[in-house]
């Protein structure tokens, strides 16, 4: 199925979870925030959050500084 991560189209197997997709795309799970179709998905829910065809995933990396 086709998904988008930060506006980049990627392919994934049907029924993939958000956690598995991040691992597949070599995106470290620590220090990031995730949203699917504009809804925040907490880190604790990524393992159970199943993705669907056409989902739009946003990954934001935490920054420190000022």
Short mmCIF file of N, CA and C in Angstrom, two decimals, residues 1-55:
data_model
loop_
_atom_site.label_atom_id
_atom_site.label_comp_id
_atom_site.label_asym_id
_atom_site.label_seq_id
_atom_site.Cartn_x
_atom_site.Cartn_y
_atom_site.Cartn_z
N UNK A 1 0.84 -1.18 0.00
CA UNK A 1 0.00 0.00 0.00
C UNK A 1 0.88 1.24 0.00
N UNK A 2 0.33 2.35 -0.46
CA UNK A 2 1.07 3.60 -0.53
C UNK A 2 0.71 4.50 0.64
N UNK A 3 1.75 5.06 1.26
CA UNK A 3 1.62 5.98 2.38
C UNK A 3 2.53 7.17 2.12
N UNK A 4 2.37 8.21 2.91
CA UNK A 4 3.30 9.34 2.84
C UNK A 4 3.87 9.59 4.22
N UNK A 5 5.20 9.76 4.25
CA UNK A 5 5.90 10.16 5.48
C UNK A 5 6.54 11.50 5.18
N UNK A 6 6.10 12.53 5.88
CA UNK A 6 6.60 13.89 5.65
C UNK A 6 6.59 14.23 4.16
N UNK A 7 5.47 13.95 3.52
CA UNK A 7 5.20 14.24 2.10
C UNK A 7 6.03 13.41 1.12
N UNK A 8 6.72 12.37 1.59
CA UNK A 8 7.46 11.47 0.71
C UNK A 8 6.68 10.16 0.61
N UNK A 9 6.36 9.76 -0.61
CA UNK A 9 5.59 8.53 -0.80
C UNK A 9 6.46 7.30 -0.54
N UNK A 10 5.91 6.36 0.24
CA UNK A 10 6.60 5.10 0.54
C UNK A 10 5.62 3.95 0.35
N UNK A 11 6.16 2.76 0.16
CA UNK A 11 5.37 1.53 0.03
C UNK A 11 5.49 0.73 1.32
N UNK A 12 4.41 0.10 1.72
CA UNK A 12 4.42 -0.75 2.91
C UNK A 12 3.42 -1.88 2.72
N UNK A 13 3.62 -2.95 3.48
CA UNK A 13 2.70 -4.08 3.43
C UNK A 13 1.39 -3.69 4.09
N UNK A 14 0.31 -4.27 3.63
CA UNK A 14 -1.01 -4.03 4.22
C UNK A 14 -0.99 -4.43 5.69
N UNK A 15 -1.63 -3.61 6.53
CA UNK A 15 -1.73 -3.92 7.95
C UNK A 15 -0.52 -3.56 8.77
N UNK A 16 0.45 -2.87 8.18
CA UNK A 16 1.66 -2.50 8.92
C UNK A 16 1.30 -1.52 10.04
N UNK A 17 2.02 -1.64 11.15
CA UNK A 17 1.81 -0.70 12.26
C UNK A 17 2.76 0.49 12.09
N UNK A 18 2.43 1.57 12.79
CA UNK A 18 3.27 2.76 12.71
C UNK A 18 4.68 2.45 13.19
N UNK A 19 4.80 1.70 14.26
CA UNK A 19 6.10 1.32 14.79
C UNK A 19 6.92 0.53 13.77
N UNK A 20 6.29 -0.44 13.12
CA UNK A 20 6.98 -1.26 12.12
C UNK A 20 7.41 -0.42 10.92
N UNK A 21 6.57 0.52 10.51
CA UNK A 21 6.91 1.39 9.38
C UNK A 21 8.11 2.26 9.71
N UNK A 22 8.13 2.83 10.91
CA UNK A 22 9.27 3.66 11.31
C UNK A 22 10.56 2.84 11.27
N UNK A 23 10.49 1.61 11.79
CA UNK A 23 11.67 0.73 11.77
C UNK A 23 12.07 0.40 10.34
N UNK A 24 11.10 0.09 9.50
CA UNK A 24 11.36 -0.24 8.09
C UNK A 24 12.04 0.92 7.37
N UNK A 25 11.68 2.14 7.73
CA UNK A 25 12.23 3.33 7.09
C UNK A 25 13.48 3.86 7.81
N UNK A 26 13.99 3.11 8.79
CA UNK A 26 15.19 3.48 9.57
C UNK A 26 15.03 4.82 10.27
N UNK A 27 13.83 5.06 10.80
CA UNK A 27 13.56 6.28 11.57
C UNK A 27 13.60 5.90 13.04
N UNK A 28 14.58 6.43 13.80
CA UNK A 28 14.67 6.09 15.21
C UNK A 28 13.42 6.53 15.97
N UNK A 29 12.92 5.68 16.85
CA UNK A 29 11.68 5.96 17.57
C UNK A 29 11.89 6.93 18.72
N UNK A 30 13.11 7.07 19.20
CA UNK A 30 13.37 7.95 20.34
C UNK A 30 13.47 9.41 19.88
N UNK A 31 12.91 10.29 20.68
CA UNK A 31 13.04 11.72 20.41
C UNK A 31 12.21 12.26 19.26
N UNK A 32 11.13 11.54 18.91
CA UNK A 32 10.28 12.01 17.82
C UNK A 32 8.83 12.09 18.29
N UNK A 33 8.06 12.87 17.56
CA UNK A 33 6.61 12.91 17.73
C UNK A 33 6.01 12.45 16.41
N UNK A 34 4.88 11.76 16.47
CA UNK A 34 4.25 11.25 15.25
C UNK A 34 2.77 11.63 15.21
N UNK A 35 2.30 11.83 13.98
CA UNK A 35 0.88 12.07 13.75
C UNK A 35 0.48 11.34 12.48
N UNK A 36 -0.73 10.83 12.46
CA UNK A 36 -1.28 10.16 11.29
C UNK A 36 -2.56 10.89 10.91
N UNK A 37 -2.59 11.42 9.69
CA UNK A 37 -3.74 12.17 9.20
C UNK A 37 -4.14 13.30 10.15
N UNK A 38 -3.12 13.97 10.71
CA UNK A 38 -3.35 15.12 11.57
C UNK A 38 -3.68 14.81 13.01
N UNK A 39 -3.66 13.53 13.39
CA UNK A 39 -3.97 13.12 14.77
C UNK A 39 -2.70 12.57 15.41
N UNK A 40 -2.30 13.14 16.54
CA UNK A 40 -1.09 12.70 17.23
C UNK A 40 -1.23 11.25 17.67
N UNK A 41 -0.17 10.48 17.42
CA UNK A 41 -0.12 9.08 17.88
C UNK A 41 1.00 9.01 18.92
N UNK A 42 0.68 8.87 20.20
CA UNK A 42 1.70 8.80 21.24
C UNK A 42 2.62 7.59 21.04
N UNK A 43 3.83 7.71 21.54
CA UNK A 43 4.82 6.63 21.40
C UNK A 43 4.26 5.30 21.91
N UNK A 44 3.51 5.32 22.99
CA UNK A 44 2.97 4.10 23.57
C UNK A 44 1.94 3.42 22.68
N UNK A 45 1.39 4.14 21.71
CA UNK A 45 0.35 3.58 20.82
C UNK A 45 0.88 3.17 19.45
N UNK A 46 2.13 3.45 19.17
CA UNK A 46 2.67 3.17 17.82
C UNK A 46 2.67 1.69 17.47
N UNK A 47 2.91 0.82 18.46
CA UNK A 47 2.94 -0.63 18.20
C UNK A 47 1.59 -1.17 17.78
N UNK A 48 0.52 -0.54 18.22
CA UNK A 48 -0.82 -1.05 17.92
C UNK A 48 -1.56 -0.22 16.86
N UNK A 49 -0.99 0.89 16.44
CA UNK A 49 -1.67 1.76 15.47
C UNK A 49 -1.45 1.22 14.05
N UNK A 50 -2.48 0.59 13.49
CA UNK A 50 -2.39 0.06 12.13
C UNK A 50 -2.63 1.16 11.11
N UNK A 51 -1.83 1.14 10.07
CA UNK A 51 -1.93 2.14 9.01
C UNK A 51 -2.80 1.62 7.87
N UNK A 52 -3.36 2.56 7.12
CA UNK A 52 -4.23 2.24 5.99
C UNK A 52 -3.73 2.92 4.73
N UNK A 53 -4.13 2.39 3.59
CA UNK A 53 -3.79 2.97 2.29
C UNK A 53 -4.04 4.48 2.30
N UNK A 54 -3.03 5.24 1.86
CA UNK A 54 -3.18 6.68 1.72
C UNK A 54 -2.94 7.49 2.97
N UNK A 55 -2.62 6.83 4.10
CA UNK A 55 -2.37 7.59 5.33
C UNK A 55 -1.20 8.56 5.14
#
